[in-house]
Short mmCIF file of C-alpha atoms and ligand atoms in Angstrom, two decimals:
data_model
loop_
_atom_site.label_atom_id
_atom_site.label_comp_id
_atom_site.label_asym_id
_atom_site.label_seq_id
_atom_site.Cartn_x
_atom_site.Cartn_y
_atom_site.Cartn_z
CA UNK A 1 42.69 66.97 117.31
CA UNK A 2 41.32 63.26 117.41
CA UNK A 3 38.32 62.53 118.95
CA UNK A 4 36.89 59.63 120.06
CA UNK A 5 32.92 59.77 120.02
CA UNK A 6 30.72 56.35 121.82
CA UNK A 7 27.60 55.86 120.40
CA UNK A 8 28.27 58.38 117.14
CA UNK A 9 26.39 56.32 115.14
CA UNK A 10 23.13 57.06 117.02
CA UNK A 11 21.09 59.90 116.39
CA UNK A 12 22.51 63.12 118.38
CA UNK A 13 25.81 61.03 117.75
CA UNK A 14 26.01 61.08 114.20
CA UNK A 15 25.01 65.12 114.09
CA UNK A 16 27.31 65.75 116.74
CA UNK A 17 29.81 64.06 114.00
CA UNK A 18 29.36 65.79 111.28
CA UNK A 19 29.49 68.86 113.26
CA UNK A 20 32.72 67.74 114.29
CA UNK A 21 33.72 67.02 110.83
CA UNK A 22 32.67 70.44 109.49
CA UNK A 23 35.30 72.12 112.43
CA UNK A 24 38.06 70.27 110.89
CA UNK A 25 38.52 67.33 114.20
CA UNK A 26 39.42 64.23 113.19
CA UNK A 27 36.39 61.38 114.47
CA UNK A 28 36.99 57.44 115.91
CA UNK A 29 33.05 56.42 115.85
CA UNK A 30 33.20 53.64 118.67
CA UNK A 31 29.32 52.21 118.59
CA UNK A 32 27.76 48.41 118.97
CA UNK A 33 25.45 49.28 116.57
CA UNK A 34 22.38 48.21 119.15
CA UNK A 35 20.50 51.19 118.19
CA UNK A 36 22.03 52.46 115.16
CA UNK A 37 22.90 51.96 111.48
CA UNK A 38 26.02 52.15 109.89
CA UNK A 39 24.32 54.06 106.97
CA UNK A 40 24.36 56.95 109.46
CA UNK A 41 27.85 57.37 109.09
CA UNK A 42 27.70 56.75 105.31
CA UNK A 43 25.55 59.35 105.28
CA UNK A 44 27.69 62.05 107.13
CA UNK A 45 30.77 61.07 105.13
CA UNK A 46 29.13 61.89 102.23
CA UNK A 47 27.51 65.23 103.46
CA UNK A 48 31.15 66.34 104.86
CA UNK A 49 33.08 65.16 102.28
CA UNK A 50 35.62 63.61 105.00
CA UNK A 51 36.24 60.14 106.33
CA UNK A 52 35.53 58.67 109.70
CA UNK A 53 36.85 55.87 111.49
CA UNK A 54 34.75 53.45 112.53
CA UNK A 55 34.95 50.72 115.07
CA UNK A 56 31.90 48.64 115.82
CA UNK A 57 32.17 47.69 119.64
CA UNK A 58 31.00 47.48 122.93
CA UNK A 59 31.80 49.77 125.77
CA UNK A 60 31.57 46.75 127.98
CA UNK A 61 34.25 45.56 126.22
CA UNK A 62 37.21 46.86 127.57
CA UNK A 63 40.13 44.31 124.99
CA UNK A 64 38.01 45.93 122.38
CA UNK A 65 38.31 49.61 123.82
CA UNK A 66 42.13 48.83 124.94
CA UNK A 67 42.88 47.96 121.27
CA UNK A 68 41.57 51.55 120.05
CA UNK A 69 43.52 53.56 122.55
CA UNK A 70 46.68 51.88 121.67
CA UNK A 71 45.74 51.77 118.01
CA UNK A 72 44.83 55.65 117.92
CA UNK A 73 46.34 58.91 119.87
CA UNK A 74 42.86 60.15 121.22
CA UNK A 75 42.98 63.90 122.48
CA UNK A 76 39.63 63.71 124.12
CA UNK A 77 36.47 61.25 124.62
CA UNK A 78 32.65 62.56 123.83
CA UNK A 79 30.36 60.12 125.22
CA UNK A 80 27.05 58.92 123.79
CA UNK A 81 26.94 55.73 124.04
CA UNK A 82 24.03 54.58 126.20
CA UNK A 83 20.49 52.72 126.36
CA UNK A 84 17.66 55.56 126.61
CA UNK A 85 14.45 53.91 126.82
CA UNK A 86 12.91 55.68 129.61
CA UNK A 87 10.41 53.09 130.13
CA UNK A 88 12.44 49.90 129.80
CA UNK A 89 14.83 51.02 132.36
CA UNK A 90 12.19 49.96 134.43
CA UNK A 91 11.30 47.13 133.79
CA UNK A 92 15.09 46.00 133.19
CA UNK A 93 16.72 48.08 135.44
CA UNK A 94 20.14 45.76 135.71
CA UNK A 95 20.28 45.85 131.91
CA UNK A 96 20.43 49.66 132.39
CA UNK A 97 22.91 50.25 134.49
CA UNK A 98 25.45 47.92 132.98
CA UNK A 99 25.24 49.27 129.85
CA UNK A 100 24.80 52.72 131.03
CA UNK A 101 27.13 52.75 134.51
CA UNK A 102 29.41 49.87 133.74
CA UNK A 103 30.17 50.80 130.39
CA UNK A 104 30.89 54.30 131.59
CA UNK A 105 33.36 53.37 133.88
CA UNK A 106 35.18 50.54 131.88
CA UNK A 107 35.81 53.27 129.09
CA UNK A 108 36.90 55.61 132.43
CA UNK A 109 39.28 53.23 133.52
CA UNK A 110 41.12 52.66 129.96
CA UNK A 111 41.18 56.22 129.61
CA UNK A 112 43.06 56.81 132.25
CA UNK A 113 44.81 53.76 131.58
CA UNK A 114 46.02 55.58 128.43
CA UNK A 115 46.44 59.06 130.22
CA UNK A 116 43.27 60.72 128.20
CA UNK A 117 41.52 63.41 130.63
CA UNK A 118 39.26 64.96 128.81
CA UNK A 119 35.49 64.03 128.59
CA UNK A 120 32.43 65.41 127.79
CA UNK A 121 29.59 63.61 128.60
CA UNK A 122 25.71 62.56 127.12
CA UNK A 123 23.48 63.95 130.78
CA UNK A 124 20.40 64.69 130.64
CA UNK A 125 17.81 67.37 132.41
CA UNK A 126 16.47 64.21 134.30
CA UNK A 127 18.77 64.60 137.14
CA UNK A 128 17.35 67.66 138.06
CA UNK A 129 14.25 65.00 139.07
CA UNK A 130 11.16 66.63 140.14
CA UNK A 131 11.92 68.20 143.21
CA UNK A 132 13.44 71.76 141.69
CA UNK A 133 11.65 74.40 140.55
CA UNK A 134 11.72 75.68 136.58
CA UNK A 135 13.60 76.86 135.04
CA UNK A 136 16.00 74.28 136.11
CA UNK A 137 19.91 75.67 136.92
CA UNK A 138 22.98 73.99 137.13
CA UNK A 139 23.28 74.89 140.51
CA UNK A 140 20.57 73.24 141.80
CA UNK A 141 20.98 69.76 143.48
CA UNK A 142 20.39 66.66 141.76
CA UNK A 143 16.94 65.60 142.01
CA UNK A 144 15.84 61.62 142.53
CA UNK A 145 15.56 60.50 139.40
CA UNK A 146 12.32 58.81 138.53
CA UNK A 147 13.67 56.05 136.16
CA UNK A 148 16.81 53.28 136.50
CA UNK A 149 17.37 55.15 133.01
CA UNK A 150 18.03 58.51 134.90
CA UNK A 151 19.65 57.30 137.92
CA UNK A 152 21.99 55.76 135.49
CA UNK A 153 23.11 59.62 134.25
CA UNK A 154 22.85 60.97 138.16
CA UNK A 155 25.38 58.03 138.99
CA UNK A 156 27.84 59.13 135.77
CA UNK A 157 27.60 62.67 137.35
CA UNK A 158 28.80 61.67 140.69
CA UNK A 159 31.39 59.13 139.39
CA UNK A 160 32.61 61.78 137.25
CA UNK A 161 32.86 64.49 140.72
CA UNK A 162 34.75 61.72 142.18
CA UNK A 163 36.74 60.67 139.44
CA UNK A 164 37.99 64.32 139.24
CA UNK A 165 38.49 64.55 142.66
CA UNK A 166 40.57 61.74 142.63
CA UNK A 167 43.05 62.52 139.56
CA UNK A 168 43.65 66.18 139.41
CA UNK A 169 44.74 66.69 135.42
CA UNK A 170 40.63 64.56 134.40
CA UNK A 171 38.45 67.20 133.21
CA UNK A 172 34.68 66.77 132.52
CA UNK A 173 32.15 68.45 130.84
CA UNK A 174 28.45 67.46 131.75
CA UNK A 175 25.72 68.45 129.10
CA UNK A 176 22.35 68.51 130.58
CA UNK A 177 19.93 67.76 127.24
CA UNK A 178 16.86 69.25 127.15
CA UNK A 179 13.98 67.91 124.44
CA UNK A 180 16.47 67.17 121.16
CA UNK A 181 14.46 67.34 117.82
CA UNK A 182 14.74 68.00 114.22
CA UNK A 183 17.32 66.36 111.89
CA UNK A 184 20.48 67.79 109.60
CA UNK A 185 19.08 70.38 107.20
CA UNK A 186 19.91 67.89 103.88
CA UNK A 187 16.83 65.73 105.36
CA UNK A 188 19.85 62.94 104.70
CA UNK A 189 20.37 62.10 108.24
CA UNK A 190 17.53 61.92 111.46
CA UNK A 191 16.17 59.96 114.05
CA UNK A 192 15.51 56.27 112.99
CA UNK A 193 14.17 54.78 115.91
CA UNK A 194 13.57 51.19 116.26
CA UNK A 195 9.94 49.82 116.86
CA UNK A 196 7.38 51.75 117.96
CA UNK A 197 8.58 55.39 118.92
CA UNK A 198 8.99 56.62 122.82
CA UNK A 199 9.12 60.24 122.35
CA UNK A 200 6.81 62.48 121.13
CA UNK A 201 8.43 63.79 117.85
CA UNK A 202 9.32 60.58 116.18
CA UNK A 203 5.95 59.17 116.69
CA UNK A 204 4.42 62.45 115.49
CA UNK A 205 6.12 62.02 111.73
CA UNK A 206 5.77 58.35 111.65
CA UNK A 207 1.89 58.98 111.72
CA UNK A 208 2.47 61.74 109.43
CA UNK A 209 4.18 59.42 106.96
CA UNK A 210 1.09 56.84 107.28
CA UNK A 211 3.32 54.51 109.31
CA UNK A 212 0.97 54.80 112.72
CA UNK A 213 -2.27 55.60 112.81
CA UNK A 214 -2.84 58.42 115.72
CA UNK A 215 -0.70 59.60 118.27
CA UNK A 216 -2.00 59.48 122.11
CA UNK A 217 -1.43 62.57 123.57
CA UNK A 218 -0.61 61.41 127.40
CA UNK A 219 -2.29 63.71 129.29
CA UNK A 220 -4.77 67.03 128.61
CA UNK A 221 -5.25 67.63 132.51
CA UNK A 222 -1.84 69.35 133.92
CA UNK A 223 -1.67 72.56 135.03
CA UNK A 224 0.04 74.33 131.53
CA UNK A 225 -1.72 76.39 129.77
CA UNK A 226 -3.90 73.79 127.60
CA UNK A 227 -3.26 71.14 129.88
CA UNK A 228 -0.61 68.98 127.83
CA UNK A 229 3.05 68.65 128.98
CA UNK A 230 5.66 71.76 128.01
CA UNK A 231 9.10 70.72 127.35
CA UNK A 232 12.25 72.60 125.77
CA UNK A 233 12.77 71.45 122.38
CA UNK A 234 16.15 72.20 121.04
CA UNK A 235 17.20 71.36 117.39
CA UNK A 236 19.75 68.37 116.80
CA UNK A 237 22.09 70.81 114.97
CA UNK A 238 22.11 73.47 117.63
CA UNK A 239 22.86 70.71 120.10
CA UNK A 240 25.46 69.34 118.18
CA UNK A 241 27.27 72.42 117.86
CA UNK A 242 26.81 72.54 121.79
CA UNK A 243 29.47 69.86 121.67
CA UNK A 244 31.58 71.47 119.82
CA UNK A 245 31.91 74.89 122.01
CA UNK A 246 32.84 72.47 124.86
CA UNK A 247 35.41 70.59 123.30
CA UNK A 248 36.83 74.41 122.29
CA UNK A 249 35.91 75.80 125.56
CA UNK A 250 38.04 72.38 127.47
CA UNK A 251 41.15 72.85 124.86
CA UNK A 252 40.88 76.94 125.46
CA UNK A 253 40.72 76.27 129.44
CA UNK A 254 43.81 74.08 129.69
CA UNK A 255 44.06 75.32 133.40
CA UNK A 256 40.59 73.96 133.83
CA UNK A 257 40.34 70.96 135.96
CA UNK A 258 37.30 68.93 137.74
CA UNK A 259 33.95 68.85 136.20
CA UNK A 260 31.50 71.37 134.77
CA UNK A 261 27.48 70.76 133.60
CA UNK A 262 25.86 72.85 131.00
CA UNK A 263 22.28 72.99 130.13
CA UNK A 264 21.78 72.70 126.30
CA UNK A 265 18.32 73.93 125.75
CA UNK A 266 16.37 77.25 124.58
CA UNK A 267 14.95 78.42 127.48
CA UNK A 268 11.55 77.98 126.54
CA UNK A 269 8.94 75.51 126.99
CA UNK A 270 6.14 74.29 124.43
CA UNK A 271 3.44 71.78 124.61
CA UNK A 272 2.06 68.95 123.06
CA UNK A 273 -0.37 70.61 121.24
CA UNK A 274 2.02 73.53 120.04
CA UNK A 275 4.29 70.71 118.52
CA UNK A 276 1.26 68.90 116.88
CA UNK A 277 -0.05 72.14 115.49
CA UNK A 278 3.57 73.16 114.26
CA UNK A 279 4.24 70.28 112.51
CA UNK A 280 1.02 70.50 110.63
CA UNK A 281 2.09 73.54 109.53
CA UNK A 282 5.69 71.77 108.16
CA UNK A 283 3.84 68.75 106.24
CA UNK A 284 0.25 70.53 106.02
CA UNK A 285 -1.59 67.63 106.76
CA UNK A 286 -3.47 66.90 109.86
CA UNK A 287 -1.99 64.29 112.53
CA UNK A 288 -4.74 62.59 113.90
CA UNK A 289 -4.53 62.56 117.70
CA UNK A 290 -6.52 61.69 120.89
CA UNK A 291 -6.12 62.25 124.42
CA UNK A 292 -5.04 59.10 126.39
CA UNK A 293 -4.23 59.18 130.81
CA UNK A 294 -1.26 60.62 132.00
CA UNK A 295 2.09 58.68 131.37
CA UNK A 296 3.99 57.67 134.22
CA UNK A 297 6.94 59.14 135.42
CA UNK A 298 6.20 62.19 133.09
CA UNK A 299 6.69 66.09 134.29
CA UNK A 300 3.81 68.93 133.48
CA UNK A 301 6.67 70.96 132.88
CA UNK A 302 10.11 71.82 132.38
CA UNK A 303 12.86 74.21 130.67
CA UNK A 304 16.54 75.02 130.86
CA UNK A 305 18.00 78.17 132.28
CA UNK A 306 20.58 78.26 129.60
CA UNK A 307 22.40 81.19 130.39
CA UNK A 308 25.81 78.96 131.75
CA UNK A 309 26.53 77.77 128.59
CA UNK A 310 25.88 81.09 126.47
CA UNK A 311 28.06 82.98 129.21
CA UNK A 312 30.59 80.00 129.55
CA UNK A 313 30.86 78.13 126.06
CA UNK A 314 29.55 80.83 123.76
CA UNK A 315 26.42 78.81 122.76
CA UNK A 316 22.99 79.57 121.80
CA UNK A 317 20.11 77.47 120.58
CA UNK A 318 19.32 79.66 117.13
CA UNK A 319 16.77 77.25 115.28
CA UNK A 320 13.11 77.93 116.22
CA UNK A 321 10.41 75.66 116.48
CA UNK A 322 9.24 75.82 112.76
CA UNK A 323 12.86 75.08 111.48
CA UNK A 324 13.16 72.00 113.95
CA UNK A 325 9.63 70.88 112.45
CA UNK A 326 10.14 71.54 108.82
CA UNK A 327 13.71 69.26 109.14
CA UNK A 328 11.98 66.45 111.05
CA UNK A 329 9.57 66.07 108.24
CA UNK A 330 11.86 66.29 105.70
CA UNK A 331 13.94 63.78 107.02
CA UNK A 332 10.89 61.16 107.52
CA UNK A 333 9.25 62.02 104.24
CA UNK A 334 12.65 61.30 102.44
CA UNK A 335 13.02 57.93 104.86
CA UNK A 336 9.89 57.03 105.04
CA UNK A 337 11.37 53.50 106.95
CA UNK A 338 14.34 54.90 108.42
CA UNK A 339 17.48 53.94 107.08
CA UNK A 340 17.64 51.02 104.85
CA UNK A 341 18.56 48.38 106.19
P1 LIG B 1 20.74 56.71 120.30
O1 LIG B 1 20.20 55.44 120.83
O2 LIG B 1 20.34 57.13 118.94
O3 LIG B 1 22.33 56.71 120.38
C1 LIG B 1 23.04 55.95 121.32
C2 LIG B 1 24.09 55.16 120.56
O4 LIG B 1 24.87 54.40 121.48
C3 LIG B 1 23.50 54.18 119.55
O5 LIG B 1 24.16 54.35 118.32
C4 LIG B 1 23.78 52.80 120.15
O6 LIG B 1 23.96 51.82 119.14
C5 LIG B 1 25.04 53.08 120.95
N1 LIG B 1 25.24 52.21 122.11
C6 LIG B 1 24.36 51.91 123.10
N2 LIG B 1 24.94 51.09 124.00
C7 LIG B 1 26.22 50.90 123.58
C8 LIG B 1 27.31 50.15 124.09
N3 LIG B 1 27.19 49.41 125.18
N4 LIG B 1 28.48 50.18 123.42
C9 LIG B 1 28.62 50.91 122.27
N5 LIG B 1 27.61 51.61 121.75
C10 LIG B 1 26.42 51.62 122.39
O7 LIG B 1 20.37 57.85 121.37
P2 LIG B 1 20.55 59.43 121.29
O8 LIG B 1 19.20 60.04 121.35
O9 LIG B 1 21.47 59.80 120.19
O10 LIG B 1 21.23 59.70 122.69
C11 LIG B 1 22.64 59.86 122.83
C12 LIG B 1 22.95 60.15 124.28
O11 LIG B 1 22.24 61.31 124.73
C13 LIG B 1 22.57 59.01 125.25
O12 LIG B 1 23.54 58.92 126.25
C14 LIG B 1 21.25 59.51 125.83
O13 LIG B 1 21.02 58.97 127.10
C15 LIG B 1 21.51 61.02 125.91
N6 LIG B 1 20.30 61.83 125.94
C16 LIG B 1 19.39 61.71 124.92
C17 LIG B 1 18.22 62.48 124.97
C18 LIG B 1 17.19 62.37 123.87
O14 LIG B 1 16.07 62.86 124.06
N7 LIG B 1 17.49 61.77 122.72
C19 LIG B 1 18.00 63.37 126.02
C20 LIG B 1 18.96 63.46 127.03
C21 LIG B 1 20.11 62.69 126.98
N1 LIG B 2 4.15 62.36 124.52
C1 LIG B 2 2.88 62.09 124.07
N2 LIG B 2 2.71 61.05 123.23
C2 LIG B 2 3.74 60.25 122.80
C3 LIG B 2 5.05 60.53 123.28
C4 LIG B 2 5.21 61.60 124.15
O1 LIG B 2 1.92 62.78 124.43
O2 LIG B 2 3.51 59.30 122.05
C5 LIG B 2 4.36 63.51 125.44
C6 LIG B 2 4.93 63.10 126.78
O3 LIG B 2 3.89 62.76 127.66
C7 LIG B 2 5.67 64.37 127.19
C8 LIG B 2 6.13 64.99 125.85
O4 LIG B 2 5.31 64.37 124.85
O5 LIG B 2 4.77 65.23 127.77
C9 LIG B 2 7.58 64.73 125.55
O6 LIG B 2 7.83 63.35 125.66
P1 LIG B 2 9.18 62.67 125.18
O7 LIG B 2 9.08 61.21 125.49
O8 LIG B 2 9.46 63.06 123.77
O9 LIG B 2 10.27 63.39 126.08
P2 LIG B 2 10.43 63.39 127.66
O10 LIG B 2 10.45 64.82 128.07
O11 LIG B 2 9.51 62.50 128.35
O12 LIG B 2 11.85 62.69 127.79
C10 LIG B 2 13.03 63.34 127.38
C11 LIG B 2 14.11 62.33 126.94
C12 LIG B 2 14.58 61.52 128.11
C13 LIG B 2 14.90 62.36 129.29
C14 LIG B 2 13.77 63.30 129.61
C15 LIG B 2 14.12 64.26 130.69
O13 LIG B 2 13.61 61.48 125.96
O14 LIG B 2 15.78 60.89 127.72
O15 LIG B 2 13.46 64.08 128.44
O16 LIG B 2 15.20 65.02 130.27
F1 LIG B 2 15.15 61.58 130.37
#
């Protein structure tokens, strides 16, 4: 089975690759490179002993995409590709949703142009917003997303209800990520991202490596147990292999048709200061910290309910904390500057 995976170059991407890889599916890598490096799929080659086909490209660029399709019987799309800067949405929302919505619905269109229906897609436990109580369900209603960045994966959602609605044999899988962390096991592959870190576990190994200095903790004054934010980290590998029960569970379903969401997560939440204190356990050395005001936009608190996709896709998060720390920091002490470049 071919698979054609936007944005597999990127960091979930390139795991969810060699996942892919290790089940024996055969992987087009369609990425622009914007926040990736090649090296990554070096890298997985190398770890899975099996090629990949790579196409650096836009998803904007719909000659580009046309050429692939025709070039390349595709059995189903997995879809990354997408700007994730939670902050930068705002302040350049338009850039946001033409990467993130356009794009989306230029690949749409060639796919159907080309008669491929099946589609599993990059969502995100910001759509649940802040209006529904934890642990958050896939039943519950979209929330209002607080960022053009999560309106952009609300929109996907709907286009995708729509788009299924509209053609009866399109079939969609929606994976709501929780908190992704950790790298591959071989510490070969990881999270490289460029200039100064958004999320918390990145920055947390870069000032472990002596790259920053301290890390602000945003926020010691929610109602959580020690006042920091709880989120539900899940490890990179376990979410990977979340994308690989749905593209079994969509070719085991063929009578399956419309769309379907899954929350990837573990069902728990930690804080800020759990992860700091775990990961000085992993590189036993202390991260210097201090507490800096609230960052906007940011939730005290939220998990997954992630029964669905345990039921439904036969999936489990099975890594704990101390793994997912213990792989992050032997990732960043082996790449101390990311990939070369
Ligand atoms: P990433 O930036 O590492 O990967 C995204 C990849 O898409 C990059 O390789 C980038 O070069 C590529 N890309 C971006 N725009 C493109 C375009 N127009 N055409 C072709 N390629 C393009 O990010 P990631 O953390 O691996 O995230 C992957 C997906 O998961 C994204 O859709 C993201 O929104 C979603 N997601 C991520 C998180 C998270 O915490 N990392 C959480 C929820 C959802
Ligand atoms: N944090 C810090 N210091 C930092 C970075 C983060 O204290 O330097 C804190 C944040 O305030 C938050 C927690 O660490 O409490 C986690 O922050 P991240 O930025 O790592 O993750 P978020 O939960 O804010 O965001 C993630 C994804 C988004 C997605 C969102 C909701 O990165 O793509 O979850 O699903 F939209």
């Amino acid at each position: 089975m071919k698979i054609l995976v936007t944005g597999g170059a990127g960091y979930i991407g390139s795991h969810t690759v060699l996942s892919l890889l290790n089940n024996d599916f055969d992987v087009i890598v369609y990425d622009n490179l914007s926040n990736a490096n090649i090296e990554s799929i070096r890298r997985v080659e190398n770890l899975t002993g099996k090629k990949v086909s790579f196409i650096k490209g836009d998803i904007q660029d719909k000659a580009t995409l046309t050429k692939v399709f025709s070039e390349f019987v595709i059995d189903a799309v997995i879809h990354f590709a997408a700007l994730k800067a939670v902050g930068e949405s705002s302040t350049l929302p338009l850039k946001y949703y033409q990467n993130n919505v356009h794009g989306t619905l230029n690949l749409l269109e060639v796919m159907m142009a080309f008669r491929v229906y099946d589609f599993i897609f990059s969502s995100s436990a910001t759509v649940y917003g802040g209006e529904n109580v934890v642990p958050y369900e896939e039943t519950m209603p979209l929330g209002e997303a607080s960022s053009p960045y999560g309106a952009s994966k609300v929109m996907i959602e709907r286009a995708l209800k729509d788009l299924a609605q509209a053609n009866s044999e399109f079939r969609a899988v929606c994976l709501r990520y929780f908190n992704p962390i950790g790298a591959h096991e071989s510490g070969d592959i990881g999270e490289d991202p460029k200039g100064i870190p958004n999320n918390l576990l990145p920055y947390v190994a870069q000032v472990a490596v002596g790259k920053r200095e301290s890390l602000q903790v945003f926020g010691n004054d929610y109602s959580t147990q020690d006042g920091t934010c709880e989120r539900d980290y899940l490890h990179v590998m376990d979410l990977a292999e979340g994308h690989v029960s749905a593209v079994n569970w969509l070719k085991k379903n063929s009578s399956f048709t419309g769309v379907e969401a899954f929350n990837l997560g573990t069902g728990r939440a930690i804080s800020v200061l759990e992860i700091i204190n775990a990961f000085e356990q992993a590189c036993q050395q202390k991260i210097p910290y201090h507490f800096a005001p609230r960052r906007y936009g940011d939730l005290p608190a939220f998990w997954a309910n992630a029964e669905k996709a345990n039921k439904q896709l036969g999936w489990k998060a099975t890594r704990n904390i101390s793994q997912m720390m213990a792989d992050t920091w032997r990732w960043q002490s082996n790449n101390p500057q990311g990939y070369p470049n």
